[in-house]
C-alpha cells in the first residue's frame, strides 16, 4: 500500500496512493483490533508532599535545565491526597483547577473531570512544578499530568525481590492460627497480647535466625534476615507505622541542624545527636566561613536512617506488593 516512508525517532511519515487509502485503513483497523486497548502508564520520578513544595525545590528543578526531549522535567507523585476547591476554569470550562495540600493545581484540558472529582475522596496525582505570577504575587503551582482515585502504586519493571507478604491485622491473625510461625513484636504489651491470642506462635529472640517471621514491628536486624532469606510476613498495625515515622524524625536533618546551631549560639541546650554533628563539624557557637555539613559521619548516617524509615512507611502504605518487595530489597538488601 505504501509508496514510501521514513522518519526519525521523533517523527515518522509515509506516502500512499489515494486509491489504496480505504483498504489500507481497513487493514490497520483489523491489525489493531487483535490487541487489547493500551493502558496509559506514567512513570513518576519521585514522591512529593505539599510541605516540600517551596522556592528551594523549584530552584533545584530549574538547575536541571534545559528540560525537554531526552531531559524531561521531573514528574512528581502525590499519593492518596484529599483535594478541594475543584472547578472547571477557562473558556467553556475547558480546564481543571483544584487545591491539594494547600497548593493550587491546574490540568489543561481537564475541565470535563471537575464534576466527578467534586464528590470528594482521596486521589493520586502526577504533576510538575510551575511558578505562577499574577498581579505582582508569585506562587508555585502544580501542573497536573494525570489524576485518579487513590490506589496501590506500582513500581515499573519491578525485579523479583525477597519473599515478602503483607496482610492486615485480621487476615494476619487468621493466617497465624492456621500456620504458626515466630513473631517479632516491638513492646512488652505486644508480647503479652500475642501470648494470649496466639499461644502457638513463639516470640523471636534478638538476633535469632528463622526461616519465616511475622512482623508486628520492624526488626533492627532486617538486613541480616534478608541475607538469611527469611520469609517475611508484614502485618504492621497503624501504631507501628506511626512509631516508625516518629523514630525517623528523631534523626536530625539539615533543618534540625540549622535550628540546633541557632540554639547553640543563643546559649541554650541542643539535641544530643545534633550537638554531636555540630561538634564533628567543629562548630562551637560561631561559624567563620562555609561549612560542608556532609563531612559529619553522624549526619550522613542520620539522613540515611531518616530516609530509610520514612520511605519504607510510604511504600508500606501506598505501594502494591511488588513495590513493597522492591522497597525492602533496596533499603535493606544487598547492593550486589
XYZ file of N, CA and C in Angstrom, residues 87-274:
564
model
N -12.935 22.904 40.392
C -13.807 23.651 39.483
C -13.237 23.636 38.075
N -14.133 23.827 37.123
C -13.731 23.994 35.728
C -13.452 25.475 35.495
N -12.378 25.767 34.776
C -11.993 27.160 34.536
C -11.743 27.365 33.042
N -11.544 28.622 32.669
C -11.223 28.943 31.289
C -12.456 28.995 30.407
N -12.219 29.262 29.141
C -13.306 29.358 28.171
C -14.062 28.041 28.093
N -15.378 28.114 28.284
C -16.256 26.942 28.236
C -15.858 25.885 29.263
N -15.159 26.284 30.319
C -14.777 25.337 31.367
C -13.877 24.221 30.883
N -12.967 24.543 29.982
C -12.132 23.503 29.364
C -11.061 22.959 30.300
N -10.682 23.722 31.299
C -9.547 23.330 32.130
C -9.992 23.047 33.566
N -9.139 22.363 34.313
C -9.448 21.924 35.676
C -8.549 22.642 36.672
N -9.134 23.105 37.759
C -8.351 23.692 38.848
C -8.813 23.076 40.162
N -7.881 22.849 41.062
C -8.207 22.305 42.380
C -7.079 22.662 43.339
N -7.251 22.306 44.593
C -6.232 22.541 45.613
C -5.895 21.214 46.273
N -4.595 20.920 46.382
C -4.125 19.715 47.062
C -3.001 20.114 48.009
N -3.111 19.703 49.244
C -2.120 20.058 50.271
C -1.878 21.564 50.328
N -2.938 22.341 50.086
C -2.818 23.790 50.150
C -2.202 24.435 48.931
N -1.976 23.665 47.866
C -1.317 24.173 46.658
C -2.298 24.131 45.489
N -2.362 25.213 44.734
C -3.220 25.243 43.548
C -2.634 24.328 42.480
N -3.519 23.563 41.845
C -3.107 22.653 40.781
C -4.033 22.837 39.590
N -3.464 22.772 38.385
C -4.221 23.007 37.152
C -3.918 21.894 36.160
N -4.959 21.413 35.483
C -4.777 20.477 34.368
C -5.428 21.073 33.130
N -4.601 21.390 32.141
C -5.129 21.941 30.900
C -5.911 20.860 30.166
N -7.111 21.202 29.735
C -7.959 20.245 29.041
C -8.654 19.270 29.966
N -8.566 19.475 31.273
C -9.169 18.539 32.221
C -10.485 19.003 32.804
N -11.096 20.029 32.219
C -12.330 20.566 32.777
C -13.453 19.551 32.878
N -13.480 18.568 31.972
C -14.550 17.569 31.993
C -14.508 16.691 33.240
N -13.395 16.723 33.981
C -13.269 15.903 35.187
C -13.829 16.584 36.429
N -14.111 17.868 36.335
C -14.466 18.641 37.529
C -15.667 18.055 38.264
N -16.706 17.687 37.542
C -17.923 17.196 38.199
C -17.655 15.903 38.961
N -16.935 14.960 38.346
C -16.688 13.675 39.011
C -15.743 13.817 40.197
N -14.825 14.777 40.146
C -13.871 14.954 41.240
C -14.468 15.733 42.405
N -15.539 16.457 42.162
C -16.124 17.306 43.198
C -16.778 16.505 44.312
N -17.017 15.210 44.081
C -17.680 14.390 45.100
C -16.768 14.063 46.270
N -15.505 14.419 46.164
C -14.571 14.206 47.270
C -13.854 12.878 47.166
N -13.193 12.491 48.251
C -12.390 11.278 48.261
C -10.911 11.612 48.241
N -10.100 10.588 48.045
C -8.648 10.762 48.011
C -8.144 10.329 46.641
N -7.067 10.980 46.180
C -6.626 10.790 44.805
C -5.106 10.700 44.727
N -4.637 10.056 43.649
C -3.222 10.060 43.286
C -3.050 11.048 42.137
N -2.035 11.907 42.240
C -1.771 12.894 41.196
C -0.339 12.764 40.715
N -0.148 12.875 39.404
C 1.179 13.026 38.809
C 1.253 14.452 38.288
N 2.275 15.200 38.714
C 2.290 16.629 38.403
C 3.710 17.163 38.294
N 3.826 18.302 37.636
C 5.083 19.046 37.570
C 4.940 20.323 38.401
N 6.064 20.962 38.688
C 6.065 22.217 39.444
C 6.194 23.397 38.491
N 5.401 24.428 38.738
C 5.431 25.605 37.875
C 5.373 26.873 38.732
N 6.176 27.896 38.393
C 5.994 29.191 39.054
C 4.781 29.899 38.461
N 4.082 30.652 39.271
C 2.921 31.396 38.797
C 2.998 32.824 39.338
N 2.949 33.801 38.441
C 2.999 35.204 38.844
C 1.732 35.899 38.358
N 1.047 36.555 39.302
C -0.210 37.213 38.966
C -0.381 38.432 39.862
N -0.592 39.568 39.239
C -0.781 40.823 39.979
C 0.356 41.093 40.960
N 1.563 40.804 40.506
C 2.724 41.077 41.340
C 2.977 40.059 42.426
N 2.151 39.012 42.504
C 2.322 37.971 43.511
C 2.887 36.715 42.851
N 3.859 36.094 43.500
C 4.470 34.879 42.966
C 4.112 33.689 43.857
N 3.777 32.585 43.220
C 3.474 31.352 43.947
C 3.934 30.168 43.109
N 3.887 28.996 43.696
C 4.227 27.766 42.978
C 2.953 26.948 42.846
N 2.677 26.476 41.651
C 1.513 25.638 41.453
C 1.909 24.342 40.766
N 0.992 23.404 40.773
C 1.213 22.089 40.178
C 0.554 22.028 38.809
N 1.274 21.452 37.852
C 0.697 21.162 36.554
C 0.323 19.693 36.506
N -0.967 19.395 36.608
C -1.418 18.002 36.685
C -1.275 17.329 35.324
N -0.598 16.201 35.310
C -0.499 15.391 34.100
C -1.499 14.241 34.116
N -1.853 13.772 35.323
C -2.841 12.700 35.455
C -3.366 12.708 36.882
N -4.628 12.300 37.039
C -5.231 12.180 38.363
C -6.165 10.981 38.343
N -6.180 10.230 39.436
C -7.030 9.044 39.517
C -7.430 8.835 40.982
N -8.496 8.062 41.247
C -8.795 7.698 42.635
C -7.607 6.961 43.249
N -7.358 7.205 44.518
C -6.190 6.614 45.175
C -6.227 5.092 45.086
N -5.086 4.506 44.797
C -4.963 3.054 44.697
C -3.522 2.650 44.881
N -3.243 1.341 44.869
C -1.861 0.881 45.045
C -0.947 1.433 43.951
N 0.246 1.841 44.359
C 1.228 2.390 43.425
C 2.152 1.267 42.965
N 2.333 1.154 41.646
C 3.210 0.125 41.088
C 4.602 0.688 40.849
N 5.588 -0.184 40.956
C 6.967 0.174 40.637
C 7.270 -0.364 39.248
N 7.691 0.479 38.301
C 7.928 -0.001 36.935
C 9.049 -1.016 36.880
N 8.819 -2.060 36.077
C 9.845 -3.079 35.833
C 10.404 -3.622 37.139
N 9.510 -3.912 38.094
C 9.951 -4.427 39.394
C 10.580 -5.799 39.225
N 11.830 -5.911 39.649
C 12.511 -7.201 39.605
C 12.034 -8.048 40.777
N 12.324 -9.343 40.731
C 11.950 -10.209 41.839
C 12.687 -9.776 43.093
N 11.965 -9.690 44.184
C 12.551 -9.259 45.446
C 12.510 -10.368 46.467
N 12.709 -10.023 47.734
C 12.694 -11.027 48.790
C 11.296 -11.602 48.982
N 11.217 -12.716 49.716
C 9.936 -13.364 49.993
C 9.187 -12.539 51.031
N 8.276 -11.701 50.557
C 7.570 -10.756 51.421
C 6.075 -10.860 51.163
N 5.299 -10.888 52.241
C 3.851 -10.770 52.168
C 3.417 -9.617 53.061
N 2.203 -9.104 52.800
C 1.650 -8.034 53.630
C 0.173 -8.334 53.861
N -0.212 -8.436 55.124
C -1.597 -8.716 55.475
C -2.071 -7.727 56.530
N -3.375 -7.459 56.526
C -3.965 -6.672 57.593
C -4.007 -7.469 58.881
N -4.341 -6.793 59.973
C -4.297 -7.447 61.279
C -5.218 -8.661 61.342
N -6.464 -8.522 60.858
C -7.403 -9.637 60.915
C -6.946 -10.822 60.089
N -6.550 -10.558 58.835
C -6.058 -11.637 57.970
C -4.813 -12.285 58.560
N -3.933 -11.445 59.117
C -2.700 -11.967 59.688
C -2.945 -12.901 60.850
N -3.874 -12.540 61.742
C -4.181 -13.405 62.882
C -4.748 -14.743 62.420
N -5.630 -14.704 61.419
C -6.184 -15.959 60.894
C -5.083 -16.826 60.307
N -4.158 -16.211 59.556
C -3.050 -16.971 58.961
C -2.204 -17.632 60.050
N -1.894 -16.877 61.104
C -1.007 -17.400 62.140
C -1.677 -18.485 62.972
N -2.994 -18.431 63.096
C -3.687 -19.522 63.790
C -3.609 -20.808 62.980
N -3.664 -20.659 61.654
C -3.613 -21.832 60.781
C -2.184 -22.292 60.525
N -1.256 -21.322 60.424
C 0.146 -21.633 60.124
C 1.046 -20.891 61.115
N 1.197 -21.411 62.330
C 2.014 -20.720 63.342
C 3.453 -20.512 62.865
N 4.018 -19.368 63.237
C 5.412 -19.060 62.934
C 5.930 -18.089 63.987
N 7.241 -17.908 64.112
C 7.774 -16.933 65.066
C 7.270 -15.524 64.750
N 7.171 -14.702 65.801
C 6.639 -13.346 65.667
C 7.624 -12.344 66.253
N 7.769 -11.212 65.548
C 8.566 -10.084 66.043
C 7.608 -9.024 66.574
N 7.760 -8.668 67.850
C 6.937 -7.616 68.439
C 7.838 -6.466 68.862
N 7.217 -5.311 69.120
C 8.015 -4.138 69.452
C 7.928 -3.697 70.890
N 6.930 -4.216 71.635
C 6.739 -3.774 73.013
C 6.388 -4.958 73.902
N 6.616 -4.852 75.225
C 6.182 -5.908 76.150
C 4.670 -6.128 76.093
N 3.906 -5.031 75.878
C 2.459 -5.180 75.777
C 2.089 -6.029 74.564
N 2.830 -5.829 73.464
C 2.598 -6.643 72.283
C 2.902 -8.101 72.534
N 3.945 -8.363 73.299
C 4.304 -9.745 73.625
C 3.202 -10.410 74.437
N 2.631 -9.683 75.403
C 1.551 -10.241 76.216
C 0.322 -10.526 75.364
N 0.007 -9.606 74.447
C -1.157 -9.782 73.591
C -0.999 -11.004 72.697
N 0.176 -11.166 72.112
C 0.420 -12.316 71.238
C 0.373 -13.606 72.038
N 0.949 -13.585 73.242
C 0.916 -14.780 74.080
C -0.493 -15.223 74.397
N -1.413 -14.255 74.537
C -2.798 -14.589 74.851
C -3.580 -15.036 73.619
N -3.347 -14.366 72.477
C -4.141 -14.654 71.283
C -3.551 -15.748 70.411
N -2.229 -15.879 70.417
C -1.560 -16.846 69.536
C -0.544 -17.655 70.347
N -1.030 -18.495 71.240
C -0.092 -19.254 72.083
C 0.808 -20.199 71.296
N 0.420 -20.534 70.068
C 1.239 -21.449 69.274
C 2.368 -20.774 68.528
N 2.465 -19.438 68.611
C 3.494 -18.693 67.879
C 4.557 -18.183 68.854
N 5.782 -18.678 68.762
C 6.833 -18.216 69.676
C 7.295 -16.805 69.323
N 7.716 -16.064 70.337
C 8.303 -14.749 70.107
C 9.753 -14.919 69.696
N 10.159 -14.188 68.669
C 11.540 -14.289 68.191
C 12.493 -13.631 69.180
N 13.579 -14.316 69.460
C 14.620 -13.754 70.318
C 15.507 -12.821 69.505
N 16.166 -11.884 70.166
C 17.054 -10.936 69.488
C 18.150 -11.681 68.744
N 18.283 -11.387 67.441
C 19.332 -11.997 66.638
C 19.052 -13.409 66.178
N 17.919 -13.976 66.559
C 17.611 -15.360 66.187
C 17.361 -15.468 64.682
N 17.977 -16.454 64.043
C 17.778 -16.705 62.618
C 16.634 -17.696 62.455
N 15.626 -17.308 61.691
C 14.453 -18.151 61.488
C 14.149 -18.238 59.997
N 13.404 -19.278 59.609
C 13.061 -19.456 58.204
C 11.926 -18.533 57.777
N 11.008 -18.249 58.702
C 9.894 -17.361 58.412
C 9.577 -16.563 59.665
N 9.032 -15.364 59.459
C 8.829 -14.467 60.588
C 7.666 -13.524 60.300
N 6.734 -13.456 61.261
C 5.650 -12.480 61.186
C 6.089 -11.211 61.901
N 5.876 -10.070 61.265
C 6.388 -8.803 61.786
C 5.248 -7.894 62.234
N 5.167 -7.681 63.548
C 4.286 -6.659 64.098
C 5.059 -5.380 64.384
N 6.363 -5.453 64.235
C 7.254 -4.302 64.382
C 8.451 -4.542 63.475
N 9.127 -3.478 63.083
C 10.283 -3.599 62.194
C 11.508 -3.987 63.019
N 12.156 -5.111 62.711
C 13.319 -5.533 63.496
C 14.555 -4.700 63.182
N 15.438 -4.567 64.174
C 16.676 -3.809 63.973
C 17.629 -4.520 63.022
N 17.494 -5.851 62.914
C 18.427 -6.631 62.088
C 17.761 -7.128 60.806
N 16.964 -6.262 60.176
C 16.270 -6.664 58.949
C 17.256 -7.044 57.852
N 18.393 -6.369 57.782
C 19.398 -6.715 56.772
C 19.849 -8.163 56.936
N 20.097 -8.583 58.182
C 20.545 -9.956 58.437
C 19.459 -10.959 58.070
N 18.200 -10.628 58.326
C 17.103 -11.527 57.964
C 17.013 -11.700 56.453
N 17.209 -10.618 55.710
C 17.188 -10.721 54.252
C 18.354 -11.554 53.747
N 19.523 -11.386 54.350
C 20.684 -12.181 53.950
C 20.459 -13.661 54.228
N 19.667 -13.960 55.273
C 19.369 -15.356 55.612
C 18.179 -15.896 54.825
N 17.637 -15.092 53.893
C 16.488 -15.483 53.068
C 15.265 -15.842 53.911
N 15.084 -15.138 55.015
C 13.913 -15.352 55.854
C 12.659 -14.871 55.125
N 11.626 -15.690 55.137
C 10.347 -15.293 54.543
C 9.638 -14.375 55.536
N 9.238 -13.191 55.078
C 8.717 -12.159 55.963
C 7.229 -11.920 55.715
N 6.450 -11.992 56.783
C 5.029 -11.677 56.718
C 4.810 -10.369 57.477
N 4.655 -9.268 56.731
C 4.422 -7.967 57.350
C 2.950 -7.831 57.724
N 2.686 -7.512 58.971
C 1.332 -7.210 59.421
C 1.409 -6.063 60.435
N 2.039 -4.964 59.985
C 2.283 -3.823 60.863
C 0.987 -3.055 61.117
N 0.602 -2.867 62.374
C -0.585 -2.063 62.670
C -0.282 -0.581 62.480
N -1.317 0.254 62.354
C -1.090 1.695 62.178
C -0.185 2.290 63.252
N -0.310 1.805 64.490
C 0.518 2.349 65.561
C 1.999 2.085 65.302
N 2.312 0.922 64.717
C 3.714 0.607 64.422
C 4.263 1.529 63.345
N 3.441 1.852 62.337
C 3.887 2.767 61.284
C 4.089 4.176 61.838
N 3.196 4.604 62.716
C 3.369 5.918 63.347
C 4.647 5.954 64.181
N 4.946 4.836 64.856
C 6.173 4.763 65.658
C 7.405 4.857 64.758
N 7.348 4.204 63.584
C 8.468 4.279 62.643
C 8.714 5.722 62.206
N 7.644 6.431 61.890
C 7.796 7.821 61.452
C 8.329 8.697 62.588
N 7.895 8.398 63.814
C 8.434 9.131 64.965
C 9.927 8.854 65.117
N 10.308 7.579 64.961
C 11.731 7.222 65.024
C 12.518 7.947 63.941
N 11.952 7.995 62.733
C 12.655 8.630 61.615
C 12.953 10.088 61.921
N 11.999 10.782 62.494
C 12.169 12.217 62.734
C 13.036 12.510 63.954
N 13.405 11.484 64.692
C 14.379 11.684 65.768
C 15.788 11.806 65.202
N 15.981 11.329 63.963
C 17.271 11.515 63.298
C 17.291 12.914 62.696
N 18.250 13.763 63.033
C 18.232 15.152 62.552
C 18.523 15.271 61.061
N 17.850 16.240 60.417
C 18.171 16.597 59.042
C 18.784 18.000 59.044
N 18.969 18.583 57.865
C 19.636 19.884 57.787
C 18.835 20.987 58.475
N 17.505 20.940 58.375
C 16.695 21.946 59.061
C 16.879 21.843 60.574
N 16.887 20.605 61.092
C 17.122 20.416 62.524
C 18.498 20.931 62.918
N 19.474 20.727 62.022
C 20.838 21.166 62.318
C 20.917 22.696 62.372
N 20.222 23.371 61.458
C 20.196 24.840 61.488
C 19.564 25.339 62.791
N 18.466 24.693 63.186
C 17.809 25.091 64.436
C 18.724 24.865 65.630
N 19.445 23.738 65.621
C 20.363 23.448 66.725
C 21.484 24.481 66.785
N 21.953 24.916 65.618
C 23.014 25.929 65.593
C 22.522 27.238 66.206
N 21.284 27.618 65.877
C 20.736 28.846 66.460
C 20.590 28.714 67.976
N 20.164 27.536 68.429
C 20.044 27.318 69.873
C 21.411 27.383 70.545
N 22.406 26.807 69.880
C 23.759 26.808 70.440
C 24.288 28.231 70.567
N 24.064 29.035 69.544
C 24.536 30.424 69.586
C 23.826 31.220 70.678
N 22.589 30.837 70.958
C 21.832 31.542 71.991
C 22.155 31.025 73.390
N 23.049 30.038 73.460
C 23.435 29.509 74.763
C 22.447 28.530 75.354
N 21.560 27.989 74.514
C 20.568 27.031 75.007
C 21.005 25.611 74.662
N 20.547 24.610 75.423
C 20.936 23.221 75.153
C 20.369 22.744 73.821
N 21.083 21.817 73.188
C 20.644 21.277 71.897
C 20.487 19.767 72.009
N 19.752 19.213 71.048
C 19.563 17.770 70.971
C 20.912 17.055 70.918
N 20.981 15.879 71.548
C 22.259 15.173 71.665
C 22.867 14.851 70.303
N 22.064 14.304 69.387
C 22.605 13.943 68.077
C 23.020 15.181 67.286
N 22.182 16.213 67.313
C 22.530 17.445 66.602
C 23.797 18.054 67.184
